[in-house]
């Protein structure tokens, strides 16, 4: 083995130009741009369909509670808190529907562009489990909030006074629940 075969004798500038030329040639490929355009168009269609689905499902939730309250009121006087409770439940269910639909669409758009969604969801599950252990009080508060809604303890528009050990911590009107 001679000395010239050990060392690389190619010029670094020539290699860089070759990489740039191959990159430019790849960018000039029409199939690349057709694929990108198709993916963007599909993502836009998904977003438009998701917006329509969210509006329809929100309308269904609202109509369900309106129909339910009218069906119960045939010949009866309405209970004082029913309207406020229905409004609160409508807001909570509409928010849940919106979050679910937009999450599914977000995952579908990522999948369209070739992002490995399964890997991201698995990683998010592990991170969510770790955060869940660290945020047990937050989870406890969320469960308490669901029971407040289900047991109809108070609703949007009610005046509440929050006490801890006989001392008033906060008081005021409930503006929204979510």
CSV table of C-alpha atoms in Angstrom, one decimal:
chain,number,residue,atom,x,y,z
A,1,UNK,CA,0.0,0.0,0.0
A,2,UNK,CA,1.4,3.2,-1.1
A,3,UNK,CA,1.0,6.6,0.6
A,4,UNK,CA,-1.5,8.0,-1.9
A,5,UNK,CA,-4.1,5.2,-1.3
A,6,UNK,CA,-4.3,6.0,2.4
A,7,UNK,CA,-5.3,9.6,2.1
A,8,UNK,CA,-8.4,10.9,0.4
A,9,UNK,CA,-7.4,12.9,-2.6
A,10,UNK,CA,-10.9,14.2,-3.6
A,11,UNK,CA,-11.6,17.9,-3.2
A,12,UNK,CA,-14.1,18.8,-0.5
A,13,UNK,CA,-15.6,21.6,-2.6
A,14,UNK,CA,-16.4,19.2,-5.4
A,15,UNK,CA,-18.3,16.9,-2.9
A,16,UNK,CA,-20.3,19.9,-1.6
A,17,UNK,CA,-21.2,21.0,-5.1
A,18,UNK,CA,-22.4,17.4,-5.9
A,19,UNK,CA,-24.6,17.4,-2.8
A,20,UNK,CA,-26.1,20.8,-3.7
A,21,UNK,CA,-26.7,19.7,-7.4
A,22,UNK,CA,-28.5,16.6,-6.3
A,23,UNK,CA,-30.6,18.6,-3.8
A,24,UNK,CA,-31.6,21.1,-6.5
A,25,UNK,CA,-32.4,18.2,-8.9
A,26,UNK,CA,-34.6,16.6,-6.3
A,27,UNK,CA,-36.4,20.0,-5.7
A,28,UNK,CA,-37.1,20.2,-9.5
A,29,UNK,CA,-38.8,16.9,-9.6
A,30,UNK,CA,-42.5,17.4,-10.4
A,31,UNK,CA,-43.6,14.3,-8.5
A,32,UNK,CA,-42.3,15.8,-5.3
A,33,UNK,CA,-44.4,18.9,-5.7
A,34,UNK,CA,-47.5,16.9,-6.7
A,35,UNK,CA,-47.1,14.8,-3.6
A,36,UNK,CA,-46.7,17.9,-1.3
A,37,UNK,CA,-49.7,19.6,-3.0
A,38,UNK,CA,-51.8,16.6,-2.6
A,39,UNK,CA,-51.0,16.3,1.1
A,40,UNK,CA,-51.7,20.0,1.7
A,41,UNK,CA,-55.0,19.7,-0.2
A,42,UNK,CA,-56.0,16.6,1.8
A,43,UNK,CA,-55.1,18.4,5.1
A,44,UNK,CA,-57.2,21.5,4.1
A,45,UNK,CA,-60.2,19.2,3.3
A,46,UNK,CA,-59.8,17.4,6.6
A,47,UNK,CA,-59.8,20.7,8.5
A,48,UNK,CA,-62.9,21.9,6.7
A,49,UNK,CA,-64.7,18.7,7.3
A,50,UNK,CA,-63.7,18.8,11.0
A,51,UNK,CA,-65.0,22.3,11.3
A,52,UNK,CA,-68.4,21.2,9.8
A,53,UNK,CA,-68.5,18.1,12.1
A,54,UNK,CA,-67.8,20.2,15.2
A,55,UNK,CA,-70.6,22.6,14.3
A,56,UNK,CA,-73.0,19.8,13.6
A,57,UNK,CA,-72.2,17.9,16.8
A,58,UNK,CA,-72.4,21.2,18.9
A,59,UNK,CA,-75.8,21.8,17.4
A,60,UNK,CA,-76.9,18.3,18.2
A,61,UNK,CA,-75.8,18.6,21.8
A,62,UNK,CA,-77.6,22.0,22.1
A,63,UNK,CA,-80.8,20.6,20.5
A,64,UNK,CA,-80.7,17.5,22.6
A,65,UNK,CA,-80.8,19.5,25.9
A,66,UNK,CA,-83.3,22.0,24.5
A,67,UNK,CA,-85.6,19.1,23.4
A,68,UNK,CA,-85.1,17.3,26.6
A,69,UNK,CA,-86.0,20.3,28.7
A,70,UNK,CA,-89.1,21.1,26.6
A,71,UNK,CA,-90.3,17.4,26.8
A,72,UNK,CA,-90.0,17.5,30.6
A,73,UNK,CA,-91.9,20.8,30.9
A,74,UNK,CA,-95.1,19.7,29.2
A,75,UNK,CA,-97.7,21.1,31.7
A,76,UNK,CA,-95.1,21.6,34.5
A,77,UNK,CA,-93.3,24.6,35.9
A,78,UNK,CA,-89.6,24.6,35.2
A,79,UNK,CA,-87.2,24.0,38.2
A,80,UNK,CA,-85.2,27.1,39.1
A,81,UNK,CA,-81.7,25.6,38.2
A,82,UNK,CA,-82.6,23.6,35.1
A,83,UNK,CA,-81.8,26.3,32.6
A,84,UNK,CA,-78.4,27.0,34.2
A,85,UNK,CA,-77.5,23.4,34.6
A,86,UNK,CA,-78.4,22.7,30.9
A,87,UNK,CA,-76.3,25.6,29.8
A,88,UNK,CA,-73.3,24.3,31.9
A,89,UNK,CA,-73.7,20.8,30.5
A,90,UNK,CA,-74.0,22.1,27.0
A,91,UNK,CA,-70.8,24.1,27.3
A,92,UNK,CA,-68.9,21.1,28.9
A,93,UNK,CA,-70.1,18.6,26.2
A,94,UNK,CA,-69.4,21.0,23.4
A,95,UNK,CA,-65.9,21.6,24.6
A,96,UNK,CA,-65.3,17.9,24.9
A,97,UNK,CA,-66.6,17.2,21.4
A,98,UNK,CA,-64.4,20.0,19.9
A,99,UNK,CA,-61.3,18.8,21.7
A,100,UNK,CA,-61.8,15.2,20.6
A,101,UNK,CA,-62.6,16.0,16.9
A,102,UNK,CA,-59.7,18.4,16.6
A,103,UNK,CA,-57.3,15.9,18.2
A,104,UNK,CA,-58.3,13.2,15.7
A,105,UNK,CA,-57.9,15.6,12.8
A,106,UNK,CA,-54.5,16.8,14.1
A,107,UNK,CA,-53.3,13.2,14.2
A,108,UNK,CA,-54.7,12.5,10.7
A,109,UNK,CA,-52.9,15.5,9.3
A,110,UNK,CA,-49.6,14.5,10.9
A,111,UNK,CA,-50.1,11.0,9.4
A,112,UNK,CA,-50.8,12.5,6.0
A,113,UNK,CA,-47.4,14.2,6.0
A,114,UNK,CA,-45.6,11.0,7.1
A,115,UNK,CA,-45.0,11.9,10.8
A,116,UNK,CA,-44.8,8.6,12.8
A,117,UNK,CA,-47.9,9.2,14.9
A,118,UNK,CA,-47.9,5.8,16.7
A,119,UNK,CA,-44.4,6.7,18.1
A,120,UNK,CA,-45.6,10.1,19.2
A,121,UNK,CA,-48.7,8.7,20.9
A,122,UNK,CA,-46.7,6.0,22.7
A,123,UNK,CA,-44.3,8.7,23.9
A,124,UNK,CA,-47.1,10.9,24.9
A,125,UNK,CA,-48.7,8.1,26.8
A,126,UNK,CA,-45.5,7.5,28.9
A,127,UNK,CA,-45.2,11.3,29.5
A,128,UNK,CA,-48.9,11.5,30.4
A,129,UNK,CA,-48.4,8.7,32.9
A,130,UNK,CA,-45.5,10.4,34.5
A,131,UNK,CA,-47.4,13.7,34.6
A,132,UNK,CA,-50.4,11.9,36.0
A,133,UNK,CA,-48.4,10.6,39.0
A,134,UNK,CA,-47.0,14.1,39.5
A,135,UNK,CA,-50.3,15.9,39.2
A,136,UNK,CA,-52.5,13.7,41.4
A,137,UNK,CA,-54.1,16.7,43.0
A,138,UNK,CA,-55.0,18.1,39.6
A,139,UNK,CA,-56.7,14.8,38.6
A,140,UNK,CA,-58.5,14.8,42.0
A,141,UNK,CA,-59.8,18.4,41.3
A,142,UNK,CA,-61.0,17.4,37.9
A,143,UNK,CA,-62.9,14.4,39.2
A,144,UNK,CA,-64.4,16.7,41.9
A,145,UNK,CA,-65.5,19.1,39.1
A,146,UNK,CA,-67.2,16.3,37.3
A,147,UNK,CA,-69.1,15.3,40.4
A,148,UNK,CA,-70.1,18.9,41.0
A,149,UNK,CA,-71.6,18.9,37.5
A,150,UNK,CA,-73.3,15.5,37.8
A,151,UNK,CA,-74.7,16.2,41.3
A,152,UNK,CA,-75.9,19.7,40.3
A,153,UNK,CA,-74.3,21.3,43.3
A,154,UNK,CA,-74.1,24.7,41.6
A,155,UNK,CA,-74.3,26.0,38.0
A,156,UNK,CA,-73.3,28.9,35.9
A,157,UNK,CA,-74.8,32.1,37.2
A,158,UNK,CA,-75.1,30.9,40.9
A,159,UNK,CA,-73.6,32.9,43.7
A,160,UNK,CA,-71.2,30.7,45.7
A,161,UNK,CA,-69.2,31.1,48.9
A,162,UNK,CA,-66.2,28.8,49.3
A,163,UNK,CA,-65.3,28.0,52.9
A,164,UNK,CA,-62.3,26.2,54.3
A,165,UNK,CA,-62.4,25.3,58.0
A,166,UNK,CA,-65.1,27.9,58.6
A,167,UNK,CA,-63.1,30.7,56.9
A,168,UNK,CA,-64.4,32.2,53.6
A,169,UNK,CA,-61.8,31.7,50.9
A,170,UNK,CA,-63.7,33.1,48.0
A,171,UNK,CA,-67.1,34.1,47.0
A,172,UNK,CA,-68.8,35.4,43.8
A,173,UNK,CA,-70.9,34.5,40.8
A,174,UNK,CA,-70.0,31.4,38.8
A,175,UNK,CA,-69.2,32.8,35.3
A,176,UNK,CA,-68.4,29.6,33.5
A,177,UNK,CA,-67.6,25.9,34.2
A,178,UNK,CA,-65.4,23.9,31.9
